[in-house]
């Protein structure tokens, strides 16, 4: 893969990358997670390289990346000190992925050591409720009750 490419697709830090799926075919037994990522303020090529490292680390650990969304660069709500630097601005990103639960501590450790990452947070998506899991109230059989009273 050439510079700025990931699995044959151009890694674009902008909203156009939203919705592309990268990785292995979906596995229904893996839970879904969201990586909320604050990167230090950088130029676009450096930001794309840092995001590429993060997504490749997820893929190498067996994750399936569903979505990468750029939420923009903005001032941080408070100064954050990380890797001997004080950050006042940062780029916000959201990565939606499926992964085995065992890789989450490994990924957090990897992201904590990355000098371009100011604040990594991994949240687990709640599994959506299906109609099959709760059938609701079963209506009583009034016809059978009426017949039993007549006899």
GROMACS .gro file of N, CA and C in nm:
model
  453
    1UNK      N    1   0.085  -0.118   0.000
    1UNK     CA    2   0.000   0.000   0.000
    1UNK      C    3   0.088   0.123   0.000
    2UNK      N    4   0.051   0.222  -0.079
    2UNK     CA    5   0.128   0.345  -0.088
    2UNK      C    6   0.100   0.438   0.028
    3UNK      N    7   0.167   0.550   0.024
    3UNK     CA    8   0.152   0.648   0.132
    3UNK      C    9   0.008   0.700   0.133
    4UNK      N   10  -0.050   0.704   0.255
    4UNK     CA   11  -0.186   0.754   0.268
    4UNK      C   12  -0.292   0.654   0.226
    5UNK      N   13  -0.255   0.527   0.211
    5UNK     CA   14  -0.352   0.425   0.169
    5UNK      C   15  -0.367   0.321   0.280
    6UNK      N   16  -0.485   0.263   0.287
    6UNK     CA   17  -0.514   0.160   0.385
    6UNK      C   18  -0.597   0.053   0.318
    7UNK      N   19  -0.543  -0.066   0.304
    7UNK     CA   20  -0.613  -0.178   0.242
    7UNK      C   21  -0.667  -0.142   0.104
    8UNK      N   22  -0.590  -0.068   0.027
    8UNK     CA   23  -0.632  -0.034  -0.108
    8UNK      C   24  -0.726   0.084  -0.118
    9UNK      N   25  -0.767   0.140  -0.005
    9UNK     CA   26  -0.855   0.257  -0.005
    9UNK      C   27  -0.780   0.376   0.050
   10UNK      N   28  -0.803   0.490  -0.007
   10UNK     CA   29  -0.737   0.611   0.040
   10UNK      C   30  -0.792   0.647   0.177
   11UNK      N   31  -0.702   0.668   0.273
   11UNK     CA   32  -0.743   0.709   0.406
   11UNK      C   33  -0.760   0.859   0.406
   12UNK      N   34  -0.883   0.903   0.411
   12UNK     CA   35  -0.914   1.045   0.409
   12UNK      C   36  -0.967   1.082   0.546
   13UNK      N   37  -0.906   1.179   0.609
   13UNK     CA   38  -0.947   1.219   0.743
   13UNK      C   39  -1.078   1.297   0.740
   14UNK      N   40  -1.129   1.328   0.623
   14UNK     CA   41  -1.251   1.406   0.610
   14UNK      C   42  -1.376   1.320   0.614
   15UNK      N   43  -1.491   1.382   0.609
   15UNK     CA   44  -1.617   1.310   0.618
   15UNK      C   45  -1.644   1.215   0.503
   16UNK      N   46  -1.573   1.230   0.389
   16UNK     CA   47  -1.599   1.140   0.276
   16UNK      C   48  -1.564   0.996   0.309
   17UNK      N   49  -1.477   0.972   0.408
   17UNK     CA   50  -1.438   0.836   0.445
   17UNK      C   51  -1.548   0.766   0.524
   18UNK      N   52  -1.642   0.843   0.576
   18UNK     CA   53  -1.749   0.789   0.659
   18UNK      C   54  -1.828   0.682   0.583
   19UNK      N   55  -1.853   0.571   0.651
   19UNK     CA   56  -1.936   0.467   0.593
   19UNK      C   57  -1.860   0.356   0.524
   20UNK      N   58  -1.731   0.372   0.499
   20UNK     CA   59  -1.655   0.267   0.434
   20UNK      C   60  -1.617   0.163   0.537
   21UNK      N   61  -1.628   0.038   0.500
   21UNK     CA   62  -1.589  -0.069   0.589
   21UNK      C   63  -1.455  -0.123   0.544
   22UNK      N   64  -1.364  -0.141   0.640
   22UNK     CA   65  -1.232  -0.191   0.612
   22UNK      C   66  -1.207  -0.308   0.705
   23UNK      N   67  -1.155  -0.418   0.655
   23UNK     CA   68  -1.119  -0.530   0.741
   23UNK      C   69  -1.182  -0.659   0.694
   24UNK      N   70  -1.189  -0.753   0.786
   24UNK     CA   71  -1.241  -0.887   0.758
   24UNK      C   72  -1.393  -0.883   0.747
   25UNK      N   73  -1.453  -0.992   0.695
   25UNK     CA   74  -1.599  -0.998   0.690
   25UNK      C   75  -1.658  -0.990   0.830
   26UNK      N   76  -1.783  -0.943   0.844
   26UNK     CA   77  -1.839  -0.923   0.977
   26UNK      C   78  -1.853  -1.053   1.053
   27UNK      N   79  -1.829  -1.045   1.183
   27UNK     CA   80  -1.847  -1.158   1.271
   27UNK      C   81  -1.951  -1.118   1.374
   28UNK      N   82  -2.058  -1.194   1.385
   28UNK     CA   83  -2.169  -1.154   1.469
   28UNK      C   84  -2.144  -1.181   1.616
   29UNK      N   85  -2.037  -1.253   1.652
   29UNK     CA   86  -2.013  -1.281   1.792
   29UNK      C   87  -1.918  -1.180   1.856
   30UNK      N   88  -1.865  -1.084   1.780
   30UNK     CA   89  -1.777  -0.983   1.836
   30UNK      C   90  -1.859  -0.861   1.878
   31UNK      N   91  -1.833  -0.809   1.998
   31UNK     CA   92  -1.906  -0.689   2.039
   31UNK      C   93  -1.861  -0.566   1.960
   32UNK      N   94  -1.947  -0.466   1.960
   32UNK     CA   95  -1.919  -0.343   1.886
   32UNK      C   96  -1.872  -0.235   1.982
   33UNK      N   97  -1.771  -0.161   1.939
   33UNK     CA   98  -1.711  -0.056   2.022
   33UNK      C   99  -1.702   0.074   1.943
   34UNK      N  100  -1.683   0.183   2.017
   34UNK     CA  101  -1.656   0.312   1.956
   34UNK      C  102  -1.531   0.368   2.022
   35UNK      N  103  -1.434   0.406   1.940
   35UNK     CA  104  -1.312   0.469   1.989
   35UNK      C  105  -1.328   0.619   1.970
   36UNK      N  106  -1.339   0.691   2.080
   36UNK     CA  107  -1.344   0.837   2.075
   36UNK      C  108  -1.200   0.884   2.095
   37UNK      N  109  -1.149   0.954   1.996
   37UNK     CA  110  -1.007   0.984   1.991
   37UNK      C  111  -0.985   1.134   1.980
   38UNK      N  112  -0.899   1.188   2.066
   38UNK     CA  113  -0.855   1.327   2.052
   38UNK      C  114  -0.707   1.321   2.015
   39UNK      N  115  -0.676   1.372   1.896
   39UNK     CA  116  -0.539   1.376   1.847
   39UNK      C  117  -0.484   1.516   1.867
   40UNK      N  118  -0.353   1.527   1.879
   40UNK     CA  119  -0.296   1.661   1.891
   40UNK      C  120  -0.314   1.736   1.759
   41UNK      N  121  -0.318   1.869   1.767
   41UNK     CA  122  -0.340   1.951   1.647
   41UNK      C  123  -0.220   1.936   1.554
   42UNK      N  124  -0.246   1.888   1.432
   42UNK     CA  125  -0.140   1.864   1.334
   42UNK      C  126  -0.191   1.903   1.196
   43UNK      N  127  -0.098   1.910   1.101
   43UNK     CA  128  -0.136   1.931   0.961
   43UNK      C  129  -0.202   1.804   0.908
   44UNK      N  130  -0.274   1.815   0.799
   44UNK     CA  131  -0.351   1.704   0.744
   44UNK      C  132  -0.269   1.578   0.713
   45UNK      N  133  -0.150   1.588   0.650
   45UNK     CA  134  -0.075   1.463   0.623
   45UNK      C  135  -0.031   1.390   0.751
   46UNK      N  136   0.011   1.466   0.851
   46UNK     CA  137   0.052   1.403   0.978
   46UNK      C  138  -0.067   1.340   1.048
   47UNK      N  139  -0.182   1.409   1.042
   47UNK     CA  140  -0.304   1.357   1.104
   47UNK      C  141  -0.347   1.228   1.036
   48UNK      N  142  -0.341   1.224   0.903
   48UNK     CA  143  -0.379   1.103   0.828
   48UNK      C  144  -0.285   0.988   0.862
   49UNK      N  145  -0.156   1.017   0.878
   49UNK     CA  146  -0.060   0.911   0.913
   49UNK      C  147  -0.088   0.857   1.053
   50UNK      N  148  -0.122   0.944   1.147
   50UNK     CA  149  -0.152   0.900   1.283
   50UNK      C  150  -0.280   0.816   1.286
   51UNK      N  151  -0.382   0.858   1.210
   51UNK     CA  152  -0.506   0.780   1.203
   51UNK      C  153  -0.481   0.645   1.136
   52UNK      N  154  -0.398   0.646   1.036
   52UNK     CA  155  -0.366   0.521   0.967
   52UNK      C  156  -0.300   0.423   1.063
   53UNK      N  157  -0.205   0.473   1.145
   53UNK     CA  158  -0.141   0.386   1.246
   53UNK      C  159  -0.244   0.327   1.341
   54UNK      N  160  -0.338   0.409   1.384
   54UNK     CA  161  -0.440   0.364   1.478
   54UNK      C  162  -0.530   0.258   1.415
   55UNK      N  163  -0.578   0.283   1.294
   55UNK     CA  164  -0.667   0.188   1.227
   55UNK      C  165  -0.592   0.058   1.195
   56UNK      N  166  -0.468   0.068   1.151
   56UNK     CA  167  -0.389  -0.052   1.122
   56UNK      C  168  -0.366  -0.134   1.248
   57UNK      N  169  -0.345  -0.069   1.363
   57UNK     CA  170  -0.327  -0.142   1.488
   57UNK      C  171  -0.456  -0.217   1.523
   58UNK      N  172  -0.570  -0.154   1.500
   58UNK     CA  173  -0.698  -0.224   1.523
   58UNK      C  174  -0.710  -0.347   1.433
   59UNK      N  175  -0.680  -0.329   1.304
   59UNK     CA  176  -0.692  -0.439   1.209
   59UNK      C  177  -0.595  -0.552   1.240
   60UNK      N  178  -0.473  -0.519   1.281
   60UNK     CA  179  -0.374  -0.622   1.315
   60UNK      C  180  -0.416  -0.704   1.435
   61UNK      N  181  -0.495  -0.645   1.524
   61UNK     CA  182  -0.541  -0.715   1.644
   61UNK      C  183  -0.674  -0.787   1.621
   62UNK      N  184  -0.722  -0.792   1.498
   62UNK     CA  185  -0.841  -0.870   1.466
   62UNK      C  186  -0.971  -0.793   1.470
   63UNK      N  187  -0.965  -0.661   1.467
   63UNK     CA  188  -1.088  -0.581   1.470
   63UNK      C  189  -1.141  -0.560   1.328
   64UNK      N  190  -1.267  -0.529   1.320
   64UNK     CA  191  -1.334  -0.494   1.195
   64UNK      C  192  -1.378  -0.349   1.208
   65UNK      N  193  -1.316  -0.260   1.131
   65UNK     CA  194  -1.347  -0.117   1.138
   65UNK      C  195  -1.469  -0.090   1.052
   66UNK      N  196  -1.575  -0.039   1.114
   66UNK     CA  197  -1.700  -0.011   1.045
   66UNK      C  198  -1.707   0.131   0.992
   67UNK      N  199  -1.653   0.227   1.067
   67UNK     CA  200  -1.670   0.367   1.031
   67UNK      C  201  -1.560   0.450   1.096
   68UNK      N  202  -1.511   0.548   1.023
   68UNK     CA  203  -1.416   0.646   1.074
   68UNK      C  204  -1.473   0.783   1.043
   69UNK      N  205  -1.495   0.863   1.146
   69UNK     CA  206  -1.558   0.992   1.126
   69UNK      C  207  -1.472   1.103   1.185
   70UNK      N  208  -1.447   1.206   1.105
   70UNK     CA  209  -1.375   1.323   1.150
   70UNK      C  210  -1.475   1.421   1.209
   71UNK      N  211  -1.461   1.451   1.337
   71UNK     CA  212  -1.552   1.543   1.404
   71UNK      C  213  -1.498   1.685   1.409
   72UNK      N  214  -1.380   1.705   1.350
   72UNK     CA  215  -1.324   1.839   1.340
   72UNK      C  216  -1.221   1.872   1.446
   73UNK      N  217  -1.151   1.983   1.422
   73UNK     CA  218  -1.052   2.031   1.518
   73UNK      C  219  -1.114   2.146   1.596
   74UNK      N  220  -1.091   2.145   1.727
   74UNK     CA  221  -1.146   2.252   1.811
   74UNK      C  222  -1.061   2.268   1.936
   75UNK      N  223  -1.090   2.373   2.009
   75UNK     CA  224  -1.021   2.398   2.136
   75UNK      C  225  -1.066   2.292   2.237
   76UNK      N  226  -0.972   2.243   2.316
   76UNK     CA  227  -1.005   2.145   2.419
   76UNK      C  228  -1.078   2.216   2.533
   77UNK      N  229  -1.164   2.147   2.606
   77UNK     CA  230  -1.238   2.212   2.715
   77UNK      C  231  -1.146   2.258   2.829
   78UNK      N  232  -1.030   2.194   2.841
   78UNK     CA  233  -0.929   2.234   2.939
   78UNK      C  234  -0.794   2.188   2.887
   79UNK      N  235  -0.686   2.243   2.941
   79UNK     CA  236  -0.553   2.205   2.896
   79UNK      C  237  -0.524   2.062   2.939
   80UNK      N  238  -0.470   1.985   2.846
   80UNK     CA  239  -0.436   1.845   2.874
   80UNK      C  240  -0.286   1.828   2.854
   81UNK      N  241  -0.218   1.776   2.955
   81UNK     CA  242  -0.075   1.747   2.945
   81UNK      C  243  -0.058   1.600   2.911
   82UNK      N  244   0.013   1.575   2.803
   82UNK     CA  245   0.038   1.437   2.759
   82UNK      C  246   0.172   1.433   2.688
   83UNK      N  247   0.256   1.338   2.722
   83UNK     CA  248   0.388   1.321   2.662
   83UNK      C  249   0.471   1.449   2.674
   84UNK      N  250   0.469   1.510   2.792
   84UNK     CA  251   0.546   1.631   2.823
   84UNK      C  252   0.508   1.751   2.738
   85UNK      N  253   0.387   1.756   2.685
   85UNK     CA  254   0.337   1.870   2.609
   85UNK      C  255   0.202   1.911   2.667
   86UNK      N  256   0.174   2.042   2.662
   86UNK     CA  257   0.042   2.092   2.705
   86UNK      C  258  -0.040   2.122   2.580
   87UNK      N  259  -0.155   2.058   2.570
   87UNK     CA  260  -0.239   2.072   2.451
   87UNK      C  261  -0.359   2.160   2.482
   88UNK      N  262  -0.386   2.255   2.391
   88UNK     CA  263  -0.504   2.340   2.404
   88UNK      C  264  -0.602   2.320   2.289
   89UNK      N  265  -0.556   2.259   2.180
   89UNK     CA  266  -0.641   2.227   2.064
   89UNK      C  267  -0.621   2.080   2.028
   90UNK      N  268  -0.723   2.022   1.964
   90UNK     CA  269  -0.712   1.883   1.924
   90UNK      C  270  -0.809   1.848   1.816
   91UNK      N  271  -0.777   1.741   1.743
   91UNK     CA  272  -0.866   1.688   1.640
   91UNK      C  273  -0.947   1.574   1.699
   92UNK      N  274  -1.078   1.582   1.684
   92UNK     CA  275  -1.169   1.482   1.739
   92UNK      C  276  -1.208   1.382   1.630
   93UNK      N  277  -1.199   1.253   1.663
   93UNK     CA  278  -1.234   1.146   1.569
   93UNK      C  279  -1.314   1.039   1.641
   94UNK      N  280  -1.398   0.971   1.565
   94UNK     CA  281  -1.477   0.860   1.615
   94UNK      C  282  -1.454   0.740   1.523
   95UNK      N  283  -1.414   0.627   1.581
   95UNK     CA  284  -1.392   0.504   1.505
   95UNK      C  285  -1.488   0.399   1.558
   96UNK      N  286  -1.576   0.351   1.473
   96UNK     CA  287  -1.672   0.248   1.509
   96UNK      C  288  -1.614   0.114   1.463
   97UNK      N  289  -1.602   0.018   1.555
   97UNK     CA  290  -1.541  -0.111   1.517
   97UNK      C  291  -1.597  -0.225   1.600
   98UNK      N  292  -1.579  -0.347   1.545
   98UNK     CA  293  -1.610  -0.471   1.615
   98UNK      C  294  -1.479  -0.539   1.646
   99UNK      N  295  -1.467  -0.593   1.768
   99UNK     CA  296  -1.340  -0.656   1.806
   99UNK      C  297  -1.362  -0.754   1.920
  100UNK      N  298  -1.272  -0.851   1.933
  100UNK     CA  299  -1.279  -0.939   2.049
  100UNK      C  300  -1.247  -0.857   2.175
  101UNK      N  301  -1.316  -0.881   2.285
  101UNK     CA  302  -1.293  -0.803   2.407
  101UNK      C  303  -1.149  -0.809   2.459
  102UNK      N  304  -1.077  -0.915   2.427
  102UNK     CA  305  -0.941  -0.931   2.479
  102UNK      C  306  -0.844  -0.827   2.425
  103UNK      N  307  -0.872  -0.764   2.311
  103UNK     CA  308  -0.776  -0.668   2.255
  103UNK      C  309  -0.793  -0.527   2.309
  104UNK      N  310  -0.899  -0.500   2.385
  104UNK     CA  311  -0.926  -0.364   2.431
  104UNK      C  312  -0.814  -0.311   2.521
  105UNK      N  313  -0.767  -0.385   2.622
  105UNK     CA  314  -0.656  -0.333   2.703
  105UNK      C  315  -0.528  -0.312   2.622
  106UNK      N  316  -0.502  -0.401   2.525
  106UNK     CA  317  -0.385  -0.388   2.438
  106UNK      C  318  -0.395  -0.261   2.354
  107UNK      N  319  -0.513  -0.234   2.301
  107UNK     CA  320  -0.532  -0.114   2.218
  107UNK      C  321  -0.518   0.013   2.301
  108UNK      N  322  -0.574   0.014   2.421
  108UNK     CA  323  -0.561   0.133   2.507
  108UNK      C  324  -0.416   0.159   2.543
  109UNK      N  325  -0.341   0.051   2.569
  109UNK     CA  326  -0.199   0.066   2.600
  109UNK      C  327  -0.124   0.121   2.479
  110UNK      N  328  -0.155   0.068   2.361
  110UNK     CA  329  -0.093   0.114   2.236
  110UNK      C  330  -0.123   0.262   2.213
  111UNK      N  331  -0.248   0.302   2.232
  111UNK     CA  332  -0.288   0.441   2.209
  111UNK      C  333  -0.229   0.536   2.313
  112UNK      N  334  -0.214   0.489   2.437
  112UNK     CA  335  -0.153   0.573   2.541
  112UNK      C  336  -0.007   0.601   2.510
  113UNK      N  337   0.060   0.508   2.442
  113UNK     CA  338   0.201   0.528   2.408
  113UNK      C  339   0.222   0.608   2.280
  114UNK      N  340   0.117   0.624   2.199
  114UNK     CA  341   0.128   0.701   2.075
  114UNK      C  342   0.138   0.850   2.109
  115UNK      N  343   0.245   0.914   2.062
  115UNK     CA  344   0.271   1.055   2.097
  115UNK      C  345   0.171   1.151   2.032
  116UNK      N  346   0.100   1.108   1.928
  116UNK     CA  347   0.004   1.195   1.860
  116UNK      C  348  -0.136   1.188   1.922
  117UNK      N  349  -0.160   1.092   2.010
  117UNK     CA  350  -0.290   1.074   2.072
  117UNK      C  351  -0.292   1.147   2.207
  118UNK      N  352  -0.386   1.239   2.220
  118UNK     CA  353  -0.399   1.313   2.346
  118UNK      C  354  -0.490   1.238   2.443
  119UNK      N  355  -0.605   1.188   2.396
  119UNK     CA  356  -0.700   1.120   2.484
  119UNK      C  357  -0.774   1.011   2.409
  120UNK      N  358  -0.743   0.882   2.436
  120UNK     CA  359  -0.821   0.773   2.375
  120UNK      C  360  -0.927   0.723   2.474
  121UNK      N  361  -1.047   0.696   2.424
  121UNK     CA  362  -1.154   0.640   2.506
  121UNK      C  363  -1.227   0.536   2.422
  122UNK      N  364  -1.239   0.415   2.476
  122UNK     CA  365  -1.313   0.309   2.405
  122UNK      C  366  -1.441   0.282   2.482
  123UNK      N  367  -1.553   0.295   2.412
  123UNK     CA  368  -1.685   0.273   2.470
  123UNK      C  369  -1.749   0.152   2.403
  124UNK      N  370  -1.819   0.071   2.480
  124UNK     CA  371  -1.888  -0.044   2.423
  124UNK      C  372  -2.029  -0.003   2.383
  125UNK      N  373  -2.068  -0.040   2.260
  125UNK     CA  374  -2.205  -0.012   2.214
  125UNK      C  375  -2.298  -0.109   2.283
  126UNK      N  376  -2.413  -0.060   2.323
  126UNK     CA  377  -2.515  -0.150   2.377
  126UNK      C  378  -2.577  -0.225   2.261
  127UNK      N  379  -2.600  -0.355   2.281
  127UNK     CA  380  -2.660  -0.433   2.174
  127UNK      C  381  -2.807  -0.393   2.161
  128UNK      N  382  -2.853  -0.373   2.038
  128UNK     CA  383  -2.992  -0.332   2.020
  128UNK      C  384  -3.088  -0.443   2.058
  129UNK      N  385  -3.198  -0.406   2.122
  129UNK     CA  386  -3.298  -0.506   2.158
  129UNK      C  387  -3.376  -0.546   2.034
  130UNK      N  388  -3.405  -0.673   2.026
  130UNK     CA  389  -3.484  -0.721   1.913
  130UNK      C  390  -3.623  -0.757   1.963
  131UNK      N  391  -3.718  -0.759   1.874
  131UNK     CA  392  -3.855  -0.793   1.909
  131UNK      C  393  -3.867  -0.938   1.953
  132UNK      N  394  -3.778  -1.025   1.904
  132UNK     CA  395  -3.785  -1.167   1.937
  132UNK      C  396  -3.747  -1.195   2.081
  133UNK      N  397  -3.664  -1.108   2.142
  133UNK     CA  398  -3.615  -1.135   2.276
  133UNK      C  399  -3.725  -1.116   2.380
  134UNK      N  400  -3.825  -1.033   2.355
  134UNK     CA  401  -3.934  -1.009   2.449
  134UNK      C  402  -4.066  -1.016   2.373
  135UNK      N  403  -4.135  -1.129   2.380
  135UNK     CA  404  -4.258  -1.140   2.302
  135UNK      C  405  -4.372  -1.054   2.357
  136UNK      N  406  -4.363  -1.006   2.480
  136UNK     CA  407  -4.470  -0.924   2.538
  136UNK      C  408  -4.574  -1.010   2.604
  137UNK      N  409  -4.689  -0.951   2.631
  137UNK     CA  410  -4.798  -1.025   2.696
  137UNK      C  411  -4.867  -1.116   2.595
  138UNK      N  412  -4.898  -1.233   2.641
  138UNK     CA  413  -4.972  -1.327   2.557
  138UNK      C  414  -5.119  -1.305   2.586
  139UNK      N  415  -5.199  -1.274   2.485
  139UNK     CA  416  -5.342  -1.247   2.511
  139UNK      C  417  -5.413  -1.374   2.559
  140UNK      N  418  -5.501  -1.356   2.656
  140UNK     CA  419  -5.575  -1.474   2.705
  140UNK      C  420  -5.672  -1.525   2.600
  141UNK      N  421  -5.702  -1.653   2.611
  141UNK     CA  422  -5.795  -1.716   2.517
  141UNK      C  423  -5.935  -1.705   2.576
  142UNK      N  424  -6.006  -1.597   2.541
  142UNK     CA  425  -6.139  -1.573   2.595
  142UNK      C  426  -6.240  -1.678   2.549
  143UNK      N  427  -6.222  -1.728   2.430
  143UNK     CA  428  -6.315  -1.827   2.376
  143UNK      C  429  -6.314  -1.953   2.462
  144UNK      N  430  -6.198  -1.997   2.504
  144UNK     CA  431  -6.189  -2.117   2.588
  144UNK      C  432  -6.251  -2.091   2.725
  145UNK      N  433  -6.238  -1.971   2.779
  145UNK     CA  434  -6.298  -1.938   2.908
  145UNK      C  435  -6.450  -1.939   2.899
  146UNK      N  436  -6.506  -1.884   2.791
  146UNK     CA  437  -6.650  -1.882   2.775
  146UNK      C  438  -6.706  -2.024   2.762
  147UNK      N  439  -6.641  -2.107   2.690
  147UNK     CA  440  -6.688  -2.245   2.670
  147UNK      C  441  -6.684  -2.322   2.802
  148UNK      N  442  -6.581  -2.298   2.884
  148UNK     CA  443  -6.570  -2.371   3.010
  148UNK      C  444  -6.678  -2.327   3.108
  149UNK      N  445  -6.725  -2.202   3.103
  149UNK     CA  446  -6.830  -2.153   3.193
  149UNK      C  447  -6.967  -2.205   3.152
  150UNK      N  448  -6.992  -2.230   3.025
  150UNK     CA  449  -7.122  -2.276   2.977
  150UNK      C  450  -7.149  -2.419   3.018
  151UNK      N  451  -7.051  -2.498   3.033
  151UNK     CA  452  -7.070  -2.641   3.064
  151UNK      C  453  -7.101  -2.666   3.207
   0.00000   0.00000   0.00000
